[in-house]
mmCIF file with all atom_site columns, C-alpha atoms in Angstrom:
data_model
loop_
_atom_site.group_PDB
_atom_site.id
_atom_site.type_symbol
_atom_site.label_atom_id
_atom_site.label_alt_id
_atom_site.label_comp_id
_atom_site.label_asym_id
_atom_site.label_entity_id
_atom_site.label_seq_id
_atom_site.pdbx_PDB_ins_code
_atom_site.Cartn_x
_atom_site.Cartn_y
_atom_site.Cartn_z
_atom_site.occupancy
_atom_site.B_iso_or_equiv
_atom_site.pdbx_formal_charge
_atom_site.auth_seq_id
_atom_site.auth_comp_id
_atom_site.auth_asym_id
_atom_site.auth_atom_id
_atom_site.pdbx_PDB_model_num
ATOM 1   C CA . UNK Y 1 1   ? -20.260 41.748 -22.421 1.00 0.00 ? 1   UNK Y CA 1
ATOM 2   C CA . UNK Y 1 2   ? -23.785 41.637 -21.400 1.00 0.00 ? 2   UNK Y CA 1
ATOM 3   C CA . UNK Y 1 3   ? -26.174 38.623 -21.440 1.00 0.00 ? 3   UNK Y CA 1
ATOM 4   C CA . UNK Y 1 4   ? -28.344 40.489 -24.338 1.00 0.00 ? 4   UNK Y CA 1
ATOM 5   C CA . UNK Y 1 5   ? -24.788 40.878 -26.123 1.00 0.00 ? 5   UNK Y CA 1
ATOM 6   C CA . UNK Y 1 6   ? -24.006 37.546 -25.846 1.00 0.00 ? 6   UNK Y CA 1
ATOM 7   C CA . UNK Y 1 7   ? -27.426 36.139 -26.926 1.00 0.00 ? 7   UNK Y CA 1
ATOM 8   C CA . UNK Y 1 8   ? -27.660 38.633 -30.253 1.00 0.00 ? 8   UNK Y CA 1
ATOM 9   C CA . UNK Y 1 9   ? -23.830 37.768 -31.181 1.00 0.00 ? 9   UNK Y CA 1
ATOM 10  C CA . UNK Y 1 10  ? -24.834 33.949 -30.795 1.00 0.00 ? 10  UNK Y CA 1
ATOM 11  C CA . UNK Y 1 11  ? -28.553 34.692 -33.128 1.00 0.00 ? 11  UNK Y CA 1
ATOM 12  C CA . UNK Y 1 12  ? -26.289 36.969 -35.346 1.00 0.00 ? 12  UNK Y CA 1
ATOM 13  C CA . UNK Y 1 13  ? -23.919 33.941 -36.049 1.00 0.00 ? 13  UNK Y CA 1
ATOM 14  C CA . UNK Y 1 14  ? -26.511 31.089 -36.199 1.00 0.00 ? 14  UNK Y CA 1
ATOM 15  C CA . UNK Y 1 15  ? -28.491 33.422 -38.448 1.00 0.00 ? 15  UNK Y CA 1
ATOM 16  C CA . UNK Y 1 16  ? -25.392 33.770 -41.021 1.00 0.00 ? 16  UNK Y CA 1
ATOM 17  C CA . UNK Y 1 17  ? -23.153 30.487 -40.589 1.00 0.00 ? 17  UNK Y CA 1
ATOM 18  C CA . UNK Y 1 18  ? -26.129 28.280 -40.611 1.00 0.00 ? 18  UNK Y CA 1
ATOM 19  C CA . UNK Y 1 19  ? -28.745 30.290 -42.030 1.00 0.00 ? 19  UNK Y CA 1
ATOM 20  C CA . UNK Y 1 20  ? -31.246 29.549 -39.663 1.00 0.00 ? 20  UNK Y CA 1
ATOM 21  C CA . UNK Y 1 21  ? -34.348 31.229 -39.123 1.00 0.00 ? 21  UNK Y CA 1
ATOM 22  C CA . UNK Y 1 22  ? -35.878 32.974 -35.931 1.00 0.00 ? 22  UNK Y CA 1
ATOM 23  C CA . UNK Y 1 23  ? -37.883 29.870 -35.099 1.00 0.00 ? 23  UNK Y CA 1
ATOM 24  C CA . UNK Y 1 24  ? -35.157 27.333 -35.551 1.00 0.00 ? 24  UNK Y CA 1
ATOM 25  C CA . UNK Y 1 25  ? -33.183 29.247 -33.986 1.00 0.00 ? 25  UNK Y CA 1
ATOM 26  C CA . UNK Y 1 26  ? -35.314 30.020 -31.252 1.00 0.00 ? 26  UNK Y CA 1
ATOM 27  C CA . UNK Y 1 27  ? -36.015 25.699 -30.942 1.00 0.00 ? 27  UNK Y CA 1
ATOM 28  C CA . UNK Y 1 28  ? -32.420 24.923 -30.704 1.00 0.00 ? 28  UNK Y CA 1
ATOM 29  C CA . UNK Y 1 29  ? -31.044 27.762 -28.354 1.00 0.00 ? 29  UNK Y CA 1
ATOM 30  C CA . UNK Y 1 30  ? -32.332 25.539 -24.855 1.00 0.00 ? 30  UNK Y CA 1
ATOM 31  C CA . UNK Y 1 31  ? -30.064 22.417 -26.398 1.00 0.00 ? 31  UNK Y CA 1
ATOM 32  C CA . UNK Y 1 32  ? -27.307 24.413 -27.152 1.00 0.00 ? 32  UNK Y CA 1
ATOM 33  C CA . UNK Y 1 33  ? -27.379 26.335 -23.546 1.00 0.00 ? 33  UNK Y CA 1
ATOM 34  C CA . UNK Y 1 34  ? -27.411 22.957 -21.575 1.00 0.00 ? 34  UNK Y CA 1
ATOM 35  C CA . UNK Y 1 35  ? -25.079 21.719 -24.005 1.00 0.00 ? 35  UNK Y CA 1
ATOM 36  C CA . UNK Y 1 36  ? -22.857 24.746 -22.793 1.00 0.00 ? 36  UNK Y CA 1
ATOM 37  C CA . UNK Y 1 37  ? -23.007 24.354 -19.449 1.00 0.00 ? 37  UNK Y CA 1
ATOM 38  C CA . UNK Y 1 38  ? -22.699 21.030 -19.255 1.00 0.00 ? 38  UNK Y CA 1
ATOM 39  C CA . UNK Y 1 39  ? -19.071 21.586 -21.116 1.00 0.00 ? 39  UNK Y CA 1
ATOM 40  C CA . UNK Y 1 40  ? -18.615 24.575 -18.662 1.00 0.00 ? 40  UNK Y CA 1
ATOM 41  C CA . UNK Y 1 41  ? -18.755 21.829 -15.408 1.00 0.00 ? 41  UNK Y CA 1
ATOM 42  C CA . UNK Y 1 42  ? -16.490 19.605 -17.281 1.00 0.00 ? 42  UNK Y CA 1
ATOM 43  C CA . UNK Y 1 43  ? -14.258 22.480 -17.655 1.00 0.00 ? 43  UNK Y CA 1
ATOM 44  C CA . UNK Y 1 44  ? -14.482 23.100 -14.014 1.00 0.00 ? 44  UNK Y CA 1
ATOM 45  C CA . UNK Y 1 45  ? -14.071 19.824 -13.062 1.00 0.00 ? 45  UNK Y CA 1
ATOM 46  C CA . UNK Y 1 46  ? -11.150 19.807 -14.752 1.00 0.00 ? 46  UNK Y CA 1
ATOM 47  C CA . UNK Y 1 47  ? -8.903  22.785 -13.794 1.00 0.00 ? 47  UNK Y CA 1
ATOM 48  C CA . UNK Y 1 48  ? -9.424  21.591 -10.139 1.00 0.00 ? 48  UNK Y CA 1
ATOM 49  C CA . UNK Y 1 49  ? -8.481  18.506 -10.783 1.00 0.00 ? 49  UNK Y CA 1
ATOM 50  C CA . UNK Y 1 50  ? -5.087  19.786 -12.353 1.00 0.00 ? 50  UNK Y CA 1
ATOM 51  C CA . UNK Y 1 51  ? -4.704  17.097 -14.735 1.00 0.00 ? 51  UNK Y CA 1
ATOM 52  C CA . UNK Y 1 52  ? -3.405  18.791 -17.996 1.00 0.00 ? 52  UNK Y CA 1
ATOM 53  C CA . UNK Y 1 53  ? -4.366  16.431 -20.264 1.00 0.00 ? 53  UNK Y CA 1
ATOM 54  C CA . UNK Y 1 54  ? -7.861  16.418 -19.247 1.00 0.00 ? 54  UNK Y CA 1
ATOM 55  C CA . UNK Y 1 55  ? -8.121  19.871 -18.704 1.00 0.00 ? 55  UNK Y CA 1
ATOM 56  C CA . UNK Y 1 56  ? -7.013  20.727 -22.480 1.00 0.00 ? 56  UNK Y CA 1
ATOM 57  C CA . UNK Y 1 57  ? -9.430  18.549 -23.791 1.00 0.00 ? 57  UNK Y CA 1
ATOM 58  C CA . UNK Y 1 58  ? -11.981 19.931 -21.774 1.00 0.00 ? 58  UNK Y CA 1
ATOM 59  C CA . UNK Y 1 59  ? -10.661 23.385 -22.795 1.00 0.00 ? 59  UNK Y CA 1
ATOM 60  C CA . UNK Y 1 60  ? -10.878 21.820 -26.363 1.00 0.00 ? 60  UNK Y CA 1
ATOM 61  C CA . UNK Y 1 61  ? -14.245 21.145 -26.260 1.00 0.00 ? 61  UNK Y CA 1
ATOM 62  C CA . UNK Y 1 62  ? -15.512 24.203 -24.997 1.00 0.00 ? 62  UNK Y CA 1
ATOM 63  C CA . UNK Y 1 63  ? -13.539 25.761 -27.604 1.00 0.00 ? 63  UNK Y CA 1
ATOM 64  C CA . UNK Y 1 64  ? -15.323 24.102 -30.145 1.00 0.00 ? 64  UNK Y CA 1
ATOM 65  C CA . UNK Y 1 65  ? -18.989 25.295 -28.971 1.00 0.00 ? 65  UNK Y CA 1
ATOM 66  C CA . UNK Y 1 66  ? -17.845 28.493 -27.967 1.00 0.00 ? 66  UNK Y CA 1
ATOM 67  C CA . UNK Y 1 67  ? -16.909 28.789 -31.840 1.00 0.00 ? 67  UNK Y CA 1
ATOM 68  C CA . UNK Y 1 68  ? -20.177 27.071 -32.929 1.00 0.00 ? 68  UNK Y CA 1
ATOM 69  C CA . UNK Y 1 69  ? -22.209 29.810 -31.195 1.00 0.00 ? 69  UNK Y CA 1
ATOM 70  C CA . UNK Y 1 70  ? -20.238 32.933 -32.679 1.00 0.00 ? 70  UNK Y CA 1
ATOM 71  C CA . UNK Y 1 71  ? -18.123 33.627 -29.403 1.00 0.00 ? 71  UNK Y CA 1
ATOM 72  C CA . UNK Y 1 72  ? -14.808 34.104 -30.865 1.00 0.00 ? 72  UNK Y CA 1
ATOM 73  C CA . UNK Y 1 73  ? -13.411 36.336 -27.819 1.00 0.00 ? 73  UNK Y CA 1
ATOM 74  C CA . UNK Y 1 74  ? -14.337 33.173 -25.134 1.00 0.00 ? 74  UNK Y CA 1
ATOM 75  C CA . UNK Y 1 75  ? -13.063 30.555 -28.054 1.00 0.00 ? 75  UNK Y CA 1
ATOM 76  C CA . UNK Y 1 76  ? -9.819  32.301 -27.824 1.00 0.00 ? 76  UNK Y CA 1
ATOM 77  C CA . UNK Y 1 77  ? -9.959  32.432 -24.153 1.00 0.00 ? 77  UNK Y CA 1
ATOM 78  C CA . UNK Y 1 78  ? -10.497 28.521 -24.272 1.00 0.00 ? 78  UNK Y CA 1
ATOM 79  C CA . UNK Y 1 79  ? -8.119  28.328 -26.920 1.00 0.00 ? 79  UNK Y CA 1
ATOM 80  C CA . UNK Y 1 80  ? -5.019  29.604 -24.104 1.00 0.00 ? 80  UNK Y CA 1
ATOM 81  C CA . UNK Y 1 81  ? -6.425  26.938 -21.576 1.00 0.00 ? 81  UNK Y CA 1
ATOM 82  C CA . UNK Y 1 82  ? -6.363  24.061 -24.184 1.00 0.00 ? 82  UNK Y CA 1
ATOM 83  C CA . UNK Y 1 83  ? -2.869  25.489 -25.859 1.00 0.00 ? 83  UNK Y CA 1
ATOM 84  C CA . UNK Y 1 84  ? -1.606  25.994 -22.500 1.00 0.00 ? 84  UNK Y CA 1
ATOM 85  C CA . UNK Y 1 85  ? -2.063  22.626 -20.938 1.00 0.00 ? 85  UNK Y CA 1
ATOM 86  C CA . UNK Y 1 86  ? -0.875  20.801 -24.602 1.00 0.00 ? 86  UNK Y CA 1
ATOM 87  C CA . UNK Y 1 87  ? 2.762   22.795 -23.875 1.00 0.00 ? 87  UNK Y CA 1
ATOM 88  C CA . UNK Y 1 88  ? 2.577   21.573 -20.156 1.00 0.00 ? 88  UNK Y CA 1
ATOM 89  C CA . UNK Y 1 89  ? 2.546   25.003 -18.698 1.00 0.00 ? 89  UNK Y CA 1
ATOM 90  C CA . UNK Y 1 90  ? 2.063   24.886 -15.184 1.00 0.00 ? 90  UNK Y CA 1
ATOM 91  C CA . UNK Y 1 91  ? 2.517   28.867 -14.579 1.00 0.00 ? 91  UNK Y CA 1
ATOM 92  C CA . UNK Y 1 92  ? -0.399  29.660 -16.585 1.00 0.00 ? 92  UNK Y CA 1
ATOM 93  C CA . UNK Y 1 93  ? -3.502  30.234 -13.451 1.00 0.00 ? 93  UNK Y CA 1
ATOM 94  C CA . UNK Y 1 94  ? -5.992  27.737 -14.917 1.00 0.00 ? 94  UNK Y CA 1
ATOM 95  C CA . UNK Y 1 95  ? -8.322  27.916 -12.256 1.00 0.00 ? 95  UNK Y CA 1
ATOM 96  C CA . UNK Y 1 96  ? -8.473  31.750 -12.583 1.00 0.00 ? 96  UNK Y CA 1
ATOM 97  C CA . UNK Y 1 97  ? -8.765  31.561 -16.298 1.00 0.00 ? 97  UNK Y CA 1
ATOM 98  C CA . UNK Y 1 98  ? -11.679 29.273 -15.879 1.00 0.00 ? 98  UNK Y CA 1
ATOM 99  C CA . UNK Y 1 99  ? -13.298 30.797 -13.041 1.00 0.00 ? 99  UNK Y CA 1
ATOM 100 C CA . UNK Y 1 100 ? -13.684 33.975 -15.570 1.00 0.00 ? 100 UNK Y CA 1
ATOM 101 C CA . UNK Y 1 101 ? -15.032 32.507 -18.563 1.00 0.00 ? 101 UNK Y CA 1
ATOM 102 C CA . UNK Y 1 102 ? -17.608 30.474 -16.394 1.00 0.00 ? 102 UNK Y CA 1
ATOM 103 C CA . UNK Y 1 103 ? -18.387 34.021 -15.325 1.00 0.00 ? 103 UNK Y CA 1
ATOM 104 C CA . UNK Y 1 104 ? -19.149 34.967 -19.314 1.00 0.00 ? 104 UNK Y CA 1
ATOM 105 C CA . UNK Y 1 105 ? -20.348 31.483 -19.880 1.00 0.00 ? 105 UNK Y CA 1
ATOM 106 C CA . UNK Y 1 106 ? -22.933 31.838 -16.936 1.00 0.00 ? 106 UNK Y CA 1
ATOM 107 C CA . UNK Y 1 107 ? -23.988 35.481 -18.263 1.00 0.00 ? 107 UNK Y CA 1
ATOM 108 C CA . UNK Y 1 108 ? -25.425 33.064 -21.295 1.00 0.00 ? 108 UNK Y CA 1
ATOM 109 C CA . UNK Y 1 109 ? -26.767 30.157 -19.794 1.00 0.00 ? 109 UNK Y CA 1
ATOM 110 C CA . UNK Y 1 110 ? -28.619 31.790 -16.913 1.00 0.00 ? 110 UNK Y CA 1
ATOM 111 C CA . UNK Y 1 111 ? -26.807 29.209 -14.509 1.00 0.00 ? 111 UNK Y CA 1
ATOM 112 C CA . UNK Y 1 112 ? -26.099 29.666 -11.820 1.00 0.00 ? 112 UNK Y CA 1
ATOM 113 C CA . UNK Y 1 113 ? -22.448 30.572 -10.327 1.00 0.00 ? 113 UNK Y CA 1
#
């Protein structure tokens, strides 16, 4: 998905789960991006670390924003890290996993990767 994408799903949802206007909207977006990527580096810090426990919270987390802002496709993507790491699955490539939704995260935040 594009950045626009992204950024009309995330006013489409706000808009109808919260029933904010333009303006508030437009005032909280800045919070809610930092407040993104800052879950995004915990994420990261996380999968390289390879601590399950803390990497499914952190995938927990970001889960929970991710569904805050309307993005059910990277919630469910988060979703498989945090589910993943509760069953102790140590196939599943968390780094790669994470390396793409900071990839779709990043497309939001304007961050750099």
């Amino acid at each position: 998905m594009k950045s626009d994408d992204y950024l009309q799903t995330i006013h489409a949802h706000l808009r109808s789960a919260y029933l904010l206007s333009e303006e508030k909207i437009a005032s909280v977006m800045p919070t809610f991006l930092t407040t993104l990527n800052s879950h995004l580096q915990r994420l990261e810090q996380a999968a390289q670390s390879d601590d399950l426990k803390i990497l499914g919270k952190a995938g927990h987390t970001i889960k929970g924003a991710l569904l805050n802002l309307g993005l059910l496709d990277l919630a469910d993507v988060a979703f498989q890290i945090e589910w993943g790491c509760n069953q102790g699955d140590r196939e599943m490539d968390y780094r790669k996993i994470v390396r793409e939704i900071g990839t779709e995260i990043r497309k939001i935040t304007g961050e750099p990767g």
